[in-house]
Tab-separated table of C-alpha atoms in Angstrom:
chain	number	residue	atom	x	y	z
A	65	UNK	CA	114.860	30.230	28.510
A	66	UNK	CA	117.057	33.182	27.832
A	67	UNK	CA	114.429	35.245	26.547
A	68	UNK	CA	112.663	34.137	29.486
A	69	UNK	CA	114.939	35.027	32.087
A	70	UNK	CA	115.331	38.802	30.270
A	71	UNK	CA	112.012	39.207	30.663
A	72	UNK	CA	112.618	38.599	34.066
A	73	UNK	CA	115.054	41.041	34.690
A	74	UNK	CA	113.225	43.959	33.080
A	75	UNK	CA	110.028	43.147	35.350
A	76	UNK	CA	112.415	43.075	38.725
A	77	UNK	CA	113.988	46.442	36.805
A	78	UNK	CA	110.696	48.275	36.717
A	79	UNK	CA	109.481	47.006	39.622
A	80	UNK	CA	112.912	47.757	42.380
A	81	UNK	CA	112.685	51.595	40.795
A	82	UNK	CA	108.299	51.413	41.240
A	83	UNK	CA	109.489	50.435	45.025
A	84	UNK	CA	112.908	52.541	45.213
A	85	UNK	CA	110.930	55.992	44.148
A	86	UNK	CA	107.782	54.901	46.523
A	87	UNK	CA	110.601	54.482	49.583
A	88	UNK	CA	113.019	57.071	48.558
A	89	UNK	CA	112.539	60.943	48.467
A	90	UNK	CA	112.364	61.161	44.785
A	91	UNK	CA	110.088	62.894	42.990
A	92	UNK	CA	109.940	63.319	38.804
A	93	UNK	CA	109.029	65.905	36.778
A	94	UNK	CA	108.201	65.857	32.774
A	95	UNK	CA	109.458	69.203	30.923
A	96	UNK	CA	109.116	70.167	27.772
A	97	UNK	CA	110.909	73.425	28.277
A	98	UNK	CA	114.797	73.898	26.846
A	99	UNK	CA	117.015	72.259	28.725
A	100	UNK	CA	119.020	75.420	30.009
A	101	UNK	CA	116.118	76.222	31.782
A	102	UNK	CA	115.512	72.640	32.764
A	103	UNK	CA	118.820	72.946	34.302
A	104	UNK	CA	118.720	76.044	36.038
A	105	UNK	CA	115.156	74.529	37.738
A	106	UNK	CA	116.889	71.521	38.898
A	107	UNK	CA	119.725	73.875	40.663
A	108	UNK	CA	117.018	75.694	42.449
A	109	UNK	CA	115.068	72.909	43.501
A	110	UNK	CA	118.183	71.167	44.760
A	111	UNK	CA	118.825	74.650	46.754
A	112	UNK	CA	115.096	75.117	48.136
A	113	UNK	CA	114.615	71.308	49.039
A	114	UNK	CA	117.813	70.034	49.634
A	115	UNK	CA	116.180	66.717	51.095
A	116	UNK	CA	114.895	65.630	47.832
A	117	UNK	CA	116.053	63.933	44.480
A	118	UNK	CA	114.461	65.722	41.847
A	119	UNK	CA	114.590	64.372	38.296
A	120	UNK	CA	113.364	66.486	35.325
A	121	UNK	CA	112.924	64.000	32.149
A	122	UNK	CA	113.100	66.612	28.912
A	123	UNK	CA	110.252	65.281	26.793
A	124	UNK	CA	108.350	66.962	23.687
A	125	UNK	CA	104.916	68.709	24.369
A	126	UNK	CA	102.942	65.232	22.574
A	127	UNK	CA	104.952	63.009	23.768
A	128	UNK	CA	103.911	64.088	27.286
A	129	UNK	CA	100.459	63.894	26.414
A	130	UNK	CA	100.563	60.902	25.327
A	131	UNK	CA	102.525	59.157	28.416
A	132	UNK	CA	100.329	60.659	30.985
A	133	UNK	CA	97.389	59.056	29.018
A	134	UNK	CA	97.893	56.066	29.020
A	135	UNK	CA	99.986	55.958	32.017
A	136	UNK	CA	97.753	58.024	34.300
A	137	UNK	CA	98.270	57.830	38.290
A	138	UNK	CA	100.715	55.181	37.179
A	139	UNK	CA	103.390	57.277	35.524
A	140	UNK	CA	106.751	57.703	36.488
A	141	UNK	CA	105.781	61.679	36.436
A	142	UNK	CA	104.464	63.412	39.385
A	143	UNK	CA	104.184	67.045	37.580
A	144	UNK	CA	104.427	67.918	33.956
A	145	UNK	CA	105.446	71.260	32.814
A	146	UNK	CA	105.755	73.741	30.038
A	147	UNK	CA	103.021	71.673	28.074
A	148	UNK	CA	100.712	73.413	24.963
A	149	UNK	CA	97.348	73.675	26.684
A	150	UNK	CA	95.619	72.038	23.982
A	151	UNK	CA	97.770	68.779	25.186
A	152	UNK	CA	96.853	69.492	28.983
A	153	UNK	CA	93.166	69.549	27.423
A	154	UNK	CA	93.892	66.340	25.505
A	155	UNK	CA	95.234	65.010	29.371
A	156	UNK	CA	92.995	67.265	31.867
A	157	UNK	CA	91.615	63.715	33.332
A	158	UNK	CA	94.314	62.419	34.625
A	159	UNK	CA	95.214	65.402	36.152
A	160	UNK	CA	94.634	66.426	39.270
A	161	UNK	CA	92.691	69.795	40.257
A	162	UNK	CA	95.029	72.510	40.773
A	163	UNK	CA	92.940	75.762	41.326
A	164	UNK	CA	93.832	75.983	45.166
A	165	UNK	CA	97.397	76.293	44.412
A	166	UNK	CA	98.418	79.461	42.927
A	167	UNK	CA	98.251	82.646	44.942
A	168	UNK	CA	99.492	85.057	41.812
A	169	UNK	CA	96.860	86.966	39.779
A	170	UNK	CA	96.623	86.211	36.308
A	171	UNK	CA	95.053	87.785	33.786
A	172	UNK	CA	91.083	87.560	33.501
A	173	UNK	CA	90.433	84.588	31.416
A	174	UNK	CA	93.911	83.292	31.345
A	175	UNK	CA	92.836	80.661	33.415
A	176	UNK	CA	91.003	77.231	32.391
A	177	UNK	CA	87.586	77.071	34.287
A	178	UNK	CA	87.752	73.321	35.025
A	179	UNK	CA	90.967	73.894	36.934
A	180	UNK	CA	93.386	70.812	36.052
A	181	UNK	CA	96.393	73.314	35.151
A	182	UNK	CA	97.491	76.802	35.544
A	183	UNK	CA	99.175	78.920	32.704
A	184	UNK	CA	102.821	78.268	32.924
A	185	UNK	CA	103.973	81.065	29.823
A	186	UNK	CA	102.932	82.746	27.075
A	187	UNK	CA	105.359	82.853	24.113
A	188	UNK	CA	104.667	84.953	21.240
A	189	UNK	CA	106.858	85.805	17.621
A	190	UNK	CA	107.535	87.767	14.699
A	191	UNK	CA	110.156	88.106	12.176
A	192	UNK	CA	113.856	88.385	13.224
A	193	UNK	CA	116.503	90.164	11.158
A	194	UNK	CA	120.169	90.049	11.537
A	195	UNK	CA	120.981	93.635	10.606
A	196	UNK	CA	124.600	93.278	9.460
A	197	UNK	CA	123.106	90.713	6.815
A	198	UNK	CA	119.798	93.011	5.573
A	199	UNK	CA	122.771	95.780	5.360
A	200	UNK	CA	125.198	93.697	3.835
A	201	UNK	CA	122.789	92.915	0.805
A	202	UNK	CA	120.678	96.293	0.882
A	203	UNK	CA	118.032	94.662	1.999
A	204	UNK	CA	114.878	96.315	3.976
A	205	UNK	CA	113.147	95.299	7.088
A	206	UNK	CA	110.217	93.621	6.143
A	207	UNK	CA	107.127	94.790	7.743
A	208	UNK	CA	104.736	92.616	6.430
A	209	UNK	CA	103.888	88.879	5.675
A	210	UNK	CA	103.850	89.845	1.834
A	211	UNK	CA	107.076	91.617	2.082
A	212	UNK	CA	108.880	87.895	2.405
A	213	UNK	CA	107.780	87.365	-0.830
A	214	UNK	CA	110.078	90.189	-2.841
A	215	UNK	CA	112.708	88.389	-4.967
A	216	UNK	CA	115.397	90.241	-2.856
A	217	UNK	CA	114.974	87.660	0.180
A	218	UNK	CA	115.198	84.430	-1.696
A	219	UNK	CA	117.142	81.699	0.266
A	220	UNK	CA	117.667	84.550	2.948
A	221	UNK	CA	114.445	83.360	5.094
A	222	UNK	CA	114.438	80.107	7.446
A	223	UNK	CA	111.019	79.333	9.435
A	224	UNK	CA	110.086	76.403	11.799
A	225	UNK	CA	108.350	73.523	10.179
A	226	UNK	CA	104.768	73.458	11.745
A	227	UNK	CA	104.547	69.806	11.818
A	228	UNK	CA	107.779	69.624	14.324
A	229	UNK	CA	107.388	72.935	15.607
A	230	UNK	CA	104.908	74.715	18.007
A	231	UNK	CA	106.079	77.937	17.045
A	232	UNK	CA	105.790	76.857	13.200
A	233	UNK	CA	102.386	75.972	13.598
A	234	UNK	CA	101.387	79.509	15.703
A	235	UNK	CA	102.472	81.138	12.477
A	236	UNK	CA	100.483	78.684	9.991
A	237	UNK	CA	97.333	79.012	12.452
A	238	UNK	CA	97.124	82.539	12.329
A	239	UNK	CA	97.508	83.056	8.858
A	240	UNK	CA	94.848	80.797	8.335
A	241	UNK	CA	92.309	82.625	10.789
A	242	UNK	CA	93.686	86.219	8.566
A	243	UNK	CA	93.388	84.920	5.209
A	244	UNK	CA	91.677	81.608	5.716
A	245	UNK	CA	93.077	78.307	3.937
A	246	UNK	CA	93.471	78.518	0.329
A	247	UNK	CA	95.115	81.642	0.595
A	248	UNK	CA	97.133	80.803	3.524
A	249	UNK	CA	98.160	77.241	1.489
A	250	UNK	CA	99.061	79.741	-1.398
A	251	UNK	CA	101.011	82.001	0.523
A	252	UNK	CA	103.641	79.435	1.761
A	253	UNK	CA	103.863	77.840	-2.217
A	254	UNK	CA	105.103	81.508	-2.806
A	255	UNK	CA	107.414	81.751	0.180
A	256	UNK	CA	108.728	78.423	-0.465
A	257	UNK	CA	110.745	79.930	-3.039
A	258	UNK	CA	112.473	82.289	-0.540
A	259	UNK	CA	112.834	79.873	2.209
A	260	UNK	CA	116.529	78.409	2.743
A	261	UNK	CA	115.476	76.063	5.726
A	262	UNK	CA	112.619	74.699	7.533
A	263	UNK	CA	113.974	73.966	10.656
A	264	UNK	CA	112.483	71.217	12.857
A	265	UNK	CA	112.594	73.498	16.331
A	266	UNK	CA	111.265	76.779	17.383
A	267	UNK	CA	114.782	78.251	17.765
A	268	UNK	CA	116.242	76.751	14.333
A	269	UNK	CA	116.056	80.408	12.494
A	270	UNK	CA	117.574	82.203	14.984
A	271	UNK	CA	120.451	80.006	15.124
A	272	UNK	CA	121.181	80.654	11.120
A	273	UNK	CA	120.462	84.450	11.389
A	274	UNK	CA	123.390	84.495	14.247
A	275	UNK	CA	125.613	82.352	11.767
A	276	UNK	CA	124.836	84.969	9.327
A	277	UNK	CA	123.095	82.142	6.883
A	278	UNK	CA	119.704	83.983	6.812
A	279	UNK	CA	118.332	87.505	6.841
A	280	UNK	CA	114.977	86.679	8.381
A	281	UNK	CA	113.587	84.069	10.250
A	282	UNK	CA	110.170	83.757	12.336
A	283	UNK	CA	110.903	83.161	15.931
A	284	UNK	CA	110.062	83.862	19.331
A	285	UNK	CA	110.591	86.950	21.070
A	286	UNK	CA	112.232	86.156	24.288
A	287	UNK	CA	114.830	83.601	22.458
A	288	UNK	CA	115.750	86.708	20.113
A	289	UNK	CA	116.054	89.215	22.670
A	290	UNK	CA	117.809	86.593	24.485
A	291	UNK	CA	120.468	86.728	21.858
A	292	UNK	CA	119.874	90.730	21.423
A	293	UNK	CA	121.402	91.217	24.977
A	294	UNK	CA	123.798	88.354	24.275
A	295	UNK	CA	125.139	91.126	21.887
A	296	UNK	CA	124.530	89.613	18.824
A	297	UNK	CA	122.990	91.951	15.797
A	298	UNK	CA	119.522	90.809	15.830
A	299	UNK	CA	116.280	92.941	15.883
A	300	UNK	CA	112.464	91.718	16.354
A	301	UNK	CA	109.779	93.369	14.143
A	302	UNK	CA	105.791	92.305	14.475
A	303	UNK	CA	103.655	91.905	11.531
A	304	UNK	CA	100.767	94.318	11.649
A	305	UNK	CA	98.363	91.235	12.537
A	306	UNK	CA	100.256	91.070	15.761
A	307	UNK	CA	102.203	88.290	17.438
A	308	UNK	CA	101.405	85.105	16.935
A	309	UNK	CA	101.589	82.605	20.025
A	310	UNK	CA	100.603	79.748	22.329
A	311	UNK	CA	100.179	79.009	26.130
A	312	UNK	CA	101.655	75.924	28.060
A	313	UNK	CA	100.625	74.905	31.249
A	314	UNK	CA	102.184	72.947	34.495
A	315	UNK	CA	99.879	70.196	36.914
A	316	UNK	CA	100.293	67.597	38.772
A	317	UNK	CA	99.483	64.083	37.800
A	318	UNK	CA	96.139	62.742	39.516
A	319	UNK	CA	96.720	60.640	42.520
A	320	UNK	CA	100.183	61.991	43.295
A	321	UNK	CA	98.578	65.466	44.803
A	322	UNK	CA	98.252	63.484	48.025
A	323	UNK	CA	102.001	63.207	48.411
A	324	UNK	CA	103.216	66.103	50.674
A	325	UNK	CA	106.748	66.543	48.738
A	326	UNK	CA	104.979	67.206	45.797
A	327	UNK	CA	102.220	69.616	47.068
A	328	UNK	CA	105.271	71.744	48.549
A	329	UNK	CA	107.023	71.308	45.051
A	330	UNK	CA	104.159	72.510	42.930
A	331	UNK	CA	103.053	75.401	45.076
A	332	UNK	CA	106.688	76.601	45.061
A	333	UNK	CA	107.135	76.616	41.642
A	334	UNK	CA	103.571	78.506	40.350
A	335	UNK	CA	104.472	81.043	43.232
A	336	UNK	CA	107.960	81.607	43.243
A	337	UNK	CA	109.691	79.909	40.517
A	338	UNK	CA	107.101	80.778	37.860
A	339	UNK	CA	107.875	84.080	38.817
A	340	UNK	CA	111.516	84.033	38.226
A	341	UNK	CA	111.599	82.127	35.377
A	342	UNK	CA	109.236	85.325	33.829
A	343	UNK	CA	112.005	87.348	35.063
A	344	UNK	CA	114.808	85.838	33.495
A	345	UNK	CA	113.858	83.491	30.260
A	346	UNK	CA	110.440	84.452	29.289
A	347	UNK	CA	108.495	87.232	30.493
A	348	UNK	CA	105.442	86.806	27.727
A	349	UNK	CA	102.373	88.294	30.071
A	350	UNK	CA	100.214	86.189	32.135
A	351	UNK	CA	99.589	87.980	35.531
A	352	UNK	CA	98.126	91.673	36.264
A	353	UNK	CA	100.465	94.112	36.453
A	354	UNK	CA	103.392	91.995	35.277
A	355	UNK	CA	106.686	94.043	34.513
A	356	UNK	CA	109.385	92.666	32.336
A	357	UNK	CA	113.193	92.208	34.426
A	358	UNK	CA	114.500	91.046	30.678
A	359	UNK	CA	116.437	93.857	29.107
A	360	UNK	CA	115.118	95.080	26.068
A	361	UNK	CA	112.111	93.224	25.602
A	362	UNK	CA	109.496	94.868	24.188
A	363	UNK	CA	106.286	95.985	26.092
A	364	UNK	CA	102.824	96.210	24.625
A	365	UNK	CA	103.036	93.817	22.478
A	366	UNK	CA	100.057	93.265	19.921
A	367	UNK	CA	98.947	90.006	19.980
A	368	UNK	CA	97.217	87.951	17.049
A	369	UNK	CA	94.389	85.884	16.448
A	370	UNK	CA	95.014	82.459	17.680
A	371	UNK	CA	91.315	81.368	17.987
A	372	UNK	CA	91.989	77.341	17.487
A	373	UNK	CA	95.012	77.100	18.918
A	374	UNK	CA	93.830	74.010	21.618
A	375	UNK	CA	91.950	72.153	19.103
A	376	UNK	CA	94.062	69.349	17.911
A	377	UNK	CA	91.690	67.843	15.253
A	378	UNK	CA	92.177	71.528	13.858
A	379	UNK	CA	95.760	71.471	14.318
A	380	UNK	CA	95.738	67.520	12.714
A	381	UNK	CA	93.659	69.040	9.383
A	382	UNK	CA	95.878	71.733	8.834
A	383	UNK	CA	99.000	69.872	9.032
A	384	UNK	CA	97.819	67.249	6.822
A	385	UNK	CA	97.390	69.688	4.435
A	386	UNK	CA	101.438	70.921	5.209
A	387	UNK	CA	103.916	69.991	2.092
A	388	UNK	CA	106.837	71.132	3.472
């Protein structure tokens, strides 16, 4: 009877918030991005439609994916954001079509043709060096992928794990298109030696290179420059195979385009907010004639070969084959 009765209770649960957000000027949004930036969306949303509740659930990339799903026009999510495109692939159908929506101009072929998201960032890396620490040992910028093999740098490196990491995994993925597998495998059972950490998140390395714990770590560029203008001692160099990177993209869920709250929501942030967040967190290029507000951040960037980066049965092989 007990068991029962709880049963009961989480049914009338679900069901008074199903009713409360249907009645009620709520309106949810899944993010994968950090939550400082989560945060700073939520205050401008509050500011720009002060009549609303907006929620924005922090939720990994996947675990988005996999939600919206199974979930579809069911899900507690009205618009997901800051997603890897090859999840918004994995999810396009139960998204709706967004093409009418944006009125910025992106760069040719940034776009997917079928239309059920538009390009949210771009976010690129390279190696990061704390310079106090390369001086402090006599150590040399490395320049090159082979340079983080020299003796000098062992347990002075930290990368991302690619199997918890996005940014781990741009790394591993380009390498492989460079060098293809066995030497790419080979390479990392020679850096292994050198590597201190494998962090589980994109920004674990720069973390331990502003603690002073590592010389170099792979990382993105806006988090380092971030930290650069933060006035910590930190300097971004590209390997000559260019930057490796990823896209993520923002929709709305399929059947909850015909609510007007959320129409007005979307189209304000892939106009306005999209925009500023460029401006201030990360302004990797996506639209014509896009200028960088960020201090320091590099321009002309040289980009590498990511050709696989949205196929997951790809991404599934090559992690499988990931000891680390």
């Amino acid at each position: 009877m007990k068991k029962i009765l709880a049963g009961l209770v989480v049914v009338i649960m679900v069901l008074y918030f199903a009713i409360n957000k249907q009645e009620s000027n709520t309106l949810v949004i899944y993010s994968a991005l950090e939550q400082y930036r989560n945060d700073d969306l939520k205050a401008h949303l509050a500011e720009k439609f002060p009549d609303l509740n907006v929620q924005i659930m922090y939720m990994p990339t996947a675990k988005v994916a996999a939600k919206i799903q199974t979930e579809k026009e069911h899900s507690d999510a009205d618009i997901v954001l800051g997603v890897e495109t090859g999840y918004m692939e994995k999810m396009k159908d139960s998204l709706a079509d967004v093409t009418e929506y944006s009125h910025l101009d992106y760069i040719d072929g940034m776009l997917p043709e079928h239309g059920k998201y538009l390009i949210w960032e771009s976010y690129g890396g390279g190696f990061a060096v704390n310079m106090e620490i390369l001086k402090k040992y006599g150590l040399e910028e490395p320049k090159t992928y082979e340079d983080l093999l020299k003796p000098e740098f062992k347990n002075k490196i930290s990368i991302q794990n690619p199997k918890s990491s996005s940014t781990g995994y741009n790394f591993y993925l380009n390498l492989r298109n460079i060098w293809g597998e066995k030497k790419t495998l080979e390479y990392f059972d020679k850096l292994n030696d050198n590597v201190k950490q494998y962090s589980e998140s994109g920004s674990g390395p720069v973390k331990l290179l502003i603690q002073g714990e590592c010389a170099v770590g792979t990382a993105l560029t806006y988090q380092v420059v971030t930290e650069i203008n933060n006035g910590n001692p930190l300097k971004m160099i590209y390997p000559e195979s260019g930057s490796p990177y990823s896209l993520d993209g923002v929709s709305v869920v399929k059947g909850k385009d015909d609510k007007g709250d959320v129409r007005d929501v979307f189209e304000y942030l892939v106009n306005e907010y999209l925009v500023y967040d460029k401006d201030h967190y990360n302004p990797g290029k996506i639209l014509k004639g896009q200028k960088s507000e960020m201090e320091n951040y590099p321009e002309d960037i040289k980009y590498a070969d990511m050709t696989g980066i949205d196929d997951l049965g790809l991404k599934d092989e090559l992690l499988g084959k990931w000891k680390y």
